[in-house]
Coordinates of C-alpha atoms in Angstrom, one line a residue:
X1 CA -15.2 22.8 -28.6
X2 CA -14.0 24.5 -25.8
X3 CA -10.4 22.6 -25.6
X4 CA -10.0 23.9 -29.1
X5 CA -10.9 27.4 -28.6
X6 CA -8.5 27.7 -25.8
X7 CA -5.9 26.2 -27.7
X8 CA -6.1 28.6 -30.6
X9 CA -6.8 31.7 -28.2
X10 CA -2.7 30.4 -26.7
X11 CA 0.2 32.4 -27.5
X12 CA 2.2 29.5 -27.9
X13 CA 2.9 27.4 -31.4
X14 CA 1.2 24.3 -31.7
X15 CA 3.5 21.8 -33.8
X16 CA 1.5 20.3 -37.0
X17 CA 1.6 16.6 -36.7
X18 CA 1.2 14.6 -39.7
X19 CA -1.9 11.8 -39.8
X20 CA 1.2 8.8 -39.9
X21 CA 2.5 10.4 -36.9
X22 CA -1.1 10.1 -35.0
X23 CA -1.3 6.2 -35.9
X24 CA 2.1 5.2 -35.4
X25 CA 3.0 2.6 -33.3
X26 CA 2.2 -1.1 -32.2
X27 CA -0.6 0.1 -30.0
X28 CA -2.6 3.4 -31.5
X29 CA -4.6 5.2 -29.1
X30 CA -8.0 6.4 -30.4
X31 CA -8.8 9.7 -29.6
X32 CA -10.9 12.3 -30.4
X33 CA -9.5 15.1 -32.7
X34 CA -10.3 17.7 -30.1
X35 CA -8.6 15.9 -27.5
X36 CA -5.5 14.7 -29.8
X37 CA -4.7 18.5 -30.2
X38 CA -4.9 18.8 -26.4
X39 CA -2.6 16.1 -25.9
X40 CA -0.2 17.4 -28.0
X41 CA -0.2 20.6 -26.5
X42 CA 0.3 19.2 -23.3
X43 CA 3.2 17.2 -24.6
X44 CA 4.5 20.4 -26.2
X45 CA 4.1 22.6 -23.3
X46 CA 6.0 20.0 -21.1
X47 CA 8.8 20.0 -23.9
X48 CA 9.4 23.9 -23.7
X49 CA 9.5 23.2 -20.0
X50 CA 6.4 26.2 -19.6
X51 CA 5.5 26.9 -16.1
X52 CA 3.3 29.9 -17.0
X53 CA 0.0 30.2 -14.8
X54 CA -2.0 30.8 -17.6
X55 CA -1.5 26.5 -19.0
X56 CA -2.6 25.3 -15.3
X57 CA -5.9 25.1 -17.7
X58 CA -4.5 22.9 -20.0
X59 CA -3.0 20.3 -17.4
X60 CA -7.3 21.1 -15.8
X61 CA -8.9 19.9 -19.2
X62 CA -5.8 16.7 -19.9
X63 CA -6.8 15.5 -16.0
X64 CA -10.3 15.9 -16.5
X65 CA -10.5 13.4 -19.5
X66 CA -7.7 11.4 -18.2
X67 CA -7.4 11.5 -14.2
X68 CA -4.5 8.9 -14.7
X69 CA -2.6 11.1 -17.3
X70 CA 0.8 11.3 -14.5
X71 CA 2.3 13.7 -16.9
X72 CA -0.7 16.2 -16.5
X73 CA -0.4 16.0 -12.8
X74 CA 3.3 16.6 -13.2
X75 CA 3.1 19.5 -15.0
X76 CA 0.1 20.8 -12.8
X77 CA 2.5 20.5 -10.0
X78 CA 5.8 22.2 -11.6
X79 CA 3.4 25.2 -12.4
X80 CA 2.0 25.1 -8.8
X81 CA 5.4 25.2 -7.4
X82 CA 6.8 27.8 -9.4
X83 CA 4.1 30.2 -9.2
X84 CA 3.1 29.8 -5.8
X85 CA 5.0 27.6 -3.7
X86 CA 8.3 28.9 -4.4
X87 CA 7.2 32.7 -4.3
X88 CA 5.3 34.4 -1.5
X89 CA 2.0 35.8 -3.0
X90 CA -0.4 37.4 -1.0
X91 CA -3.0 34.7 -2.4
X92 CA -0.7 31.8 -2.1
X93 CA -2.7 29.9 0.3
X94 CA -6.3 30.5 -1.0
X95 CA -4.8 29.6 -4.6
X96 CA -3.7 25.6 -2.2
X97 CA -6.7 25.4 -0.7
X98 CA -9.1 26.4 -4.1
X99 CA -6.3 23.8 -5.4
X100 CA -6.9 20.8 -2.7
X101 CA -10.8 21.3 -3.3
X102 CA -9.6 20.3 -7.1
X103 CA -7.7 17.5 -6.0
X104 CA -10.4 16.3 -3.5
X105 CA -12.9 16.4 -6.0
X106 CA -11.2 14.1 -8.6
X107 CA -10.6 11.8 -6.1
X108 CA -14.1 11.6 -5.3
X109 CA -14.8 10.5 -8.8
X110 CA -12.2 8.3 -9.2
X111 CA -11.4 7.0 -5.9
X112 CA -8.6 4.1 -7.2
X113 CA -6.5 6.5 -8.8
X114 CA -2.9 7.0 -7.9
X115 CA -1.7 9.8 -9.3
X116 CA -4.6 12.5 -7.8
X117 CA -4.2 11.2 -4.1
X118 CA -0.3 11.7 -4.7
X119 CA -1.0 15.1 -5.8
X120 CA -3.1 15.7 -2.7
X121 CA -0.4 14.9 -0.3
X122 CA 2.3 17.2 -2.1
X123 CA -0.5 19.9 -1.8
X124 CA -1.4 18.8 1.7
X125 CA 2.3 19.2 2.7
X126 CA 2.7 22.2 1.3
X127 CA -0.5 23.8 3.1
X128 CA 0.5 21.7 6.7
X129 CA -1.6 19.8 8.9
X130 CA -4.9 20.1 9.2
X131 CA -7.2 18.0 10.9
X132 CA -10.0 18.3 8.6
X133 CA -7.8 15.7 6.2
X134 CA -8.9 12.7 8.3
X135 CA -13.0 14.0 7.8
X136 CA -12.3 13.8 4.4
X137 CA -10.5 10.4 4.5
X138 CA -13.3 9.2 6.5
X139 CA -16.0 10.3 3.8
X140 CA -13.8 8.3 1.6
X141 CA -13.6 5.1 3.7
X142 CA -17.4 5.3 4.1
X143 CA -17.9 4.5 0.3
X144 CA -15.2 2.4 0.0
X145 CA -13.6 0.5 3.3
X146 CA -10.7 -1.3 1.9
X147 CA -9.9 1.4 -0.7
X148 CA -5.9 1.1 -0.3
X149 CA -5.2 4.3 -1.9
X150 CA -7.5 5.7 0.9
X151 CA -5.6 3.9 3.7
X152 CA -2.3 5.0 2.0
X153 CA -3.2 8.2 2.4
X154 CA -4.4 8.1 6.1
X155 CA -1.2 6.4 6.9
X156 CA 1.0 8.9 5.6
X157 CA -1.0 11.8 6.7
X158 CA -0.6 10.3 10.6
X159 CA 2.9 9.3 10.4
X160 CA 3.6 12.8 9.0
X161 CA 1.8 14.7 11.6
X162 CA 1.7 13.0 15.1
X163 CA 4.8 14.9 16.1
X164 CA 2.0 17.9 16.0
X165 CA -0.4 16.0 17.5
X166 CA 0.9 13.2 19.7
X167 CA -2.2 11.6 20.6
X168 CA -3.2 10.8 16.8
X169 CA -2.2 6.9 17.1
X170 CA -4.3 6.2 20.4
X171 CA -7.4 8.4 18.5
X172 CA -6.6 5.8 15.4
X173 CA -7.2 3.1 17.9
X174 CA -10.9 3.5 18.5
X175 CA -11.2 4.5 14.7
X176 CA -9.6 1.8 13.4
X177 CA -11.8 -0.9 15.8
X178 CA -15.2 0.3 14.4
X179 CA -13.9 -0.8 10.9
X180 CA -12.9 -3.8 11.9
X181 CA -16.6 -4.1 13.7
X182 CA -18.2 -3.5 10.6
X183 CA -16.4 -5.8 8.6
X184 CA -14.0 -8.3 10.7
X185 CA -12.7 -9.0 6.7
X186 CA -11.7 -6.0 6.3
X187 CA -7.3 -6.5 5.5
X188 CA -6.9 -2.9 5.0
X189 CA -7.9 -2.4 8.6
X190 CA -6.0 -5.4 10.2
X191 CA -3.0 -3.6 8.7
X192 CA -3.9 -0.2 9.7
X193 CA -4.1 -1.5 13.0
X194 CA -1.1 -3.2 13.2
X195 CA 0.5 0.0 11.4
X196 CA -0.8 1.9 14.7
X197 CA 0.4 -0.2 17.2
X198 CA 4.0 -0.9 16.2
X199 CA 4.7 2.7 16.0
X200 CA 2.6 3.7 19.3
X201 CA 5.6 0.4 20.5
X202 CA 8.3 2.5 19.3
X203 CA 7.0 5.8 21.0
X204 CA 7.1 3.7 24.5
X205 CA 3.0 4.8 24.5
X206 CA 2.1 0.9 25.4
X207 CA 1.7 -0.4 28.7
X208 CA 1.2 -3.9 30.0
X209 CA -2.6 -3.3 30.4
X210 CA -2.8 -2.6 26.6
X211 CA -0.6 -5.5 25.3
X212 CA -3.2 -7.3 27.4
X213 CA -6.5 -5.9 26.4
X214 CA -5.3 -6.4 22.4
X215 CA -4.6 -10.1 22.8
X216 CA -8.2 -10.0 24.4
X217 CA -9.7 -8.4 21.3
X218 CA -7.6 -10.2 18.9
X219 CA -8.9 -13.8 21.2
X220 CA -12.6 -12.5 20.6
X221 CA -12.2 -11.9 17.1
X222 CA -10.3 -15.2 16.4
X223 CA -13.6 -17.2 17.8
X224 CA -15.9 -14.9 16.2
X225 CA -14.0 -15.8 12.6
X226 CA -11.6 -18.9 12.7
X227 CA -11.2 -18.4 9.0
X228 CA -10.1 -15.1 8.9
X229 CA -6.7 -14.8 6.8
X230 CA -6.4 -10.7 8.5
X231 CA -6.4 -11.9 11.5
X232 CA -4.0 -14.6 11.2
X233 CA -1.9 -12.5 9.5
X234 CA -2.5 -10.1 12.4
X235 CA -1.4 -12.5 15.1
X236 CA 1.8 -13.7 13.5
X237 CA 2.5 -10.2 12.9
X238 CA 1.6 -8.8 16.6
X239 CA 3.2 -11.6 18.4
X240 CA 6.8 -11.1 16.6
X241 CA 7.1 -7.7 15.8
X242 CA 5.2 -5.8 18.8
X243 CA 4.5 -8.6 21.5
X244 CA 7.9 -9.9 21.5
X245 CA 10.7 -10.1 24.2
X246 CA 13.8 -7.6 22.8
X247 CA 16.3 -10.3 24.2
X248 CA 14.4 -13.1 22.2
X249 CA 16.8 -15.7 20.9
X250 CA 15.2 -18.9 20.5
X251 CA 14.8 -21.1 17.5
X252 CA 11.1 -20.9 16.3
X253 CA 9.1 -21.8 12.7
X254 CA 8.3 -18.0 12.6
X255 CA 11.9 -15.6 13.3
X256 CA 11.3 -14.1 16.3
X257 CA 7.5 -15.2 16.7
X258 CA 7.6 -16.9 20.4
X259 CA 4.1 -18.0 22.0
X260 CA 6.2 -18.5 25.2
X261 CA 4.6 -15.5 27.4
X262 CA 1.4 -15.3 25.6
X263 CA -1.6 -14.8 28.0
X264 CA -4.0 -18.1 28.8
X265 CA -6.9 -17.1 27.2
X266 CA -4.9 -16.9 23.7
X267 CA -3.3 -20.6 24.2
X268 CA -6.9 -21.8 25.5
X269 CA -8.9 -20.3 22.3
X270 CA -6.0 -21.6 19.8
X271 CA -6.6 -24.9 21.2
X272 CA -10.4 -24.9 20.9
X273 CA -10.1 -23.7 17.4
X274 CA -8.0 -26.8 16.6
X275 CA -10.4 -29.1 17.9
X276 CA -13.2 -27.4 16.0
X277 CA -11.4 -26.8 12.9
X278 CA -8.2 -28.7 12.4
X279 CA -9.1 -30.2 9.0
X280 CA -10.1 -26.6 7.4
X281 CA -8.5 -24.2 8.9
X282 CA -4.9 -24.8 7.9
X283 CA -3.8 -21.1 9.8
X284 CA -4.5 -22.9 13.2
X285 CA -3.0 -25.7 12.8
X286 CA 0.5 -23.8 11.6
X287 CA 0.3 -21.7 14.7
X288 CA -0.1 -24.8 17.0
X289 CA 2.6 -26.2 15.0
X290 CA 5.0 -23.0 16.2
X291 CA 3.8 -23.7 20.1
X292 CA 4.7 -27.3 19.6
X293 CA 7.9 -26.6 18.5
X294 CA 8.6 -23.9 21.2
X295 CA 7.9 -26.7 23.6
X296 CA 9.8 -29.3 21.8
X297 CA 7.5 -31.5 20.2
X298 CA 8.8 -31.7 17.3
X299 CA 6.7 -35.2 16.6
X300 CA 3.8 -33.0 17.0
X301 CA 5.0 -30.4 14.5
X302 CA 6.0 -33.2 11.6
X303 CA 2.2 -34.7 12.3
X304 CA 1.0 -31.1 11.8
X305 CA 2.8 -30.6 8.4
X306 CA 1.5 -33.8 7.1
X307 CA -1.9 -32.2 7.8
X308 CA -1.4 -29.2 6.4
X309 CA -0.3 -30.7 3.6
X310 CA -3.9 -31.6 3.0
X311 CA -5.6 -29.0 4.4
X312 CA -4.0 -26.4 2.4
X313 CA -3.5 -28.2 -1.0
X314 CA -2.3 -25.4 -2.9
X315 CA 0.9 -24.8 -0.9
X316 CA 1.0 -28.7 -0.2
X317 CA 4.7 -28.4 -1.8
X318 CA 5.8 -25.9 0.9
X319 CA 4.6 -27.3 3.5
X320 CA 6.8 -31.0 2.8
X321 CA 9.9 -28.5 2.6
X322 CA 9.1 -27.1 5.6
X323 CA 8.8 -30.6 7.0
X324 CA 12.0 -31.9 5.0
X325 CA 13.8 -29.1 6.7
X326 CA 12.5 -29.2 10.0
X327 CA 15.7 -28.7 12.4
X328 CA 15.2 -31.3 14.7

């Protein structure tokens, strides 16, 4: 086996480990003598605290069988660092880049695995911004949409880098809307977006117009899908955190969610949704339970708890504590 031959070809003593040390333990792992050996010359390696170049191979062959194996990336890393990122070579950046293609590529093959797109960021820091990242991400997010080690990674990579390139949030906009188009569903995406827009708040990049034109898209989406938890979630999130008056100090069911100065259209297509779906849609029927309250009908509100005590029988018990504790 190749593993093997490598192993015997090292300078460094490999420990002899008894069959009763192998099959110790509550939970015994089965592996392969080949790749037992390999293991434990990983586990040896990291021991002697090694950072010599020539063992990268050995973190290469422990990642390979076991993309999940943190230790391996660990160690991949502490010789990275050492040899490279620490000490100007001439082929230090060719060596990150050969290194990101590495990383890319066993992230391609197992998309849902923390520990390679964590060692793609340290690696992406340490070669700077590039906007080629967000091609990759893309080619990603085509196979998988809602792939949140994906969208974890975008959403570091932009908050990292806009001061570079300060129109990255508005680009993420338009990005971030065809998702949503082709899957309204989609949760990841809801929060991306609502990722994007409180920061482009804090950066003073919003005007009236585009408070606006969001509570238009959010109005059309809310009619297109009534049942949509991401956009509920959305709403209750954009209305308090984003769309929300700085001087706000009013007593609502949601802290510092205030319908108050919400546009027409928004009220209007709240209030056809209850209509059409008061006795299944239990999100609607909450939300016009915070606009009742805000205008102080709080007979309104206790009718709408008693509903929503039925039409969301798994949190039936919250609901009557909500009620019970309804400041009146």
């Amino acid at each position: 086996m190749e593993e093997i031959n490598l192993l015997e070809n090292s300078d460094l003593q490999t420990k002899e480990f008894s069959d009763d040390f192998q099959n110790e333990g509550v939970c015994k792992f089965l592996f392969k003598p080949d790749h037992y050996a390999l293991f434990c010359k990983l586990k040896e390696l990291v021991d002697n605290e090694s950072s010599d170049l020539d063992y990268i191979d050995i973190s290469t062959q422990v990642i390979d069988l076991n993309p999940q194996h943190y230790t391996a990336w660990y160690f991949r890393r502490k010789i990275i660092r050492v040899n490279y990122f620490e000490n100007e070579t001439e082929n230090k950046m060719e060596f990150l880049r050969e290194e990101l293609r590495f990383v890319r590529g066993i992230c391609e093959r197992t998309p849902k695995c923390y520990q390679s797109w964590w060692h793609m960021r340290i690696i992406r820091e340490w070669l700077g911004f590039d906007i080629e990242e967000l091609k990759f991400i893309n080619k990603q997010l085509k196979s998988d949409a809602k792939n949140m080690y994906v969208w974890n990674h975008r959403t570091w990579f932009i908050r990292k880098y806009n001061s570079i390139d300060s129109d990255l949030f508005l680009k993420e906009l338009d990005f971030v809307s065809k998702i949503i188009t082709e899957d309204c569903r989609n949760n990841s995406a809801w929060c991306y977006r609502n990722f994007i827009f409180t920061n482009l708040k804090k950066m003073n990049r919003l005007k009236e117009s585009d408070f606006l034109e969001e509570v238009d898209y959010i109005v059309n989406w809310l009619i297109f899908a009534p049942h949509n938890d991401s956009i509920w979630n959305y709403i209750i999130s954009f209305f308090s955190k984003i769309m929300v008056n700085e001087n706000f100090n009013k007593e609502t069911l949601i802290k510092n969610l205030s319908f108050e100065q919400v546009p027409k259209n928004f009220k209007d297509a709240i209030e056809e949704i209850y209509v059409n779906h008061y006795d299944s849609c239990y999100q609607v029927v909450y939300i016009k339970a915070c606009m009742a309250y805000e205008e102080g009908d709080k007979d309104f509100v206790l009718k709408a708890f008693q509903l929503l005590q039925g039409v969301d029988p798994i949190r039936r018990f919250y609901w009557k504590w909500r009620a019970k504790n309804l400041k009146i």
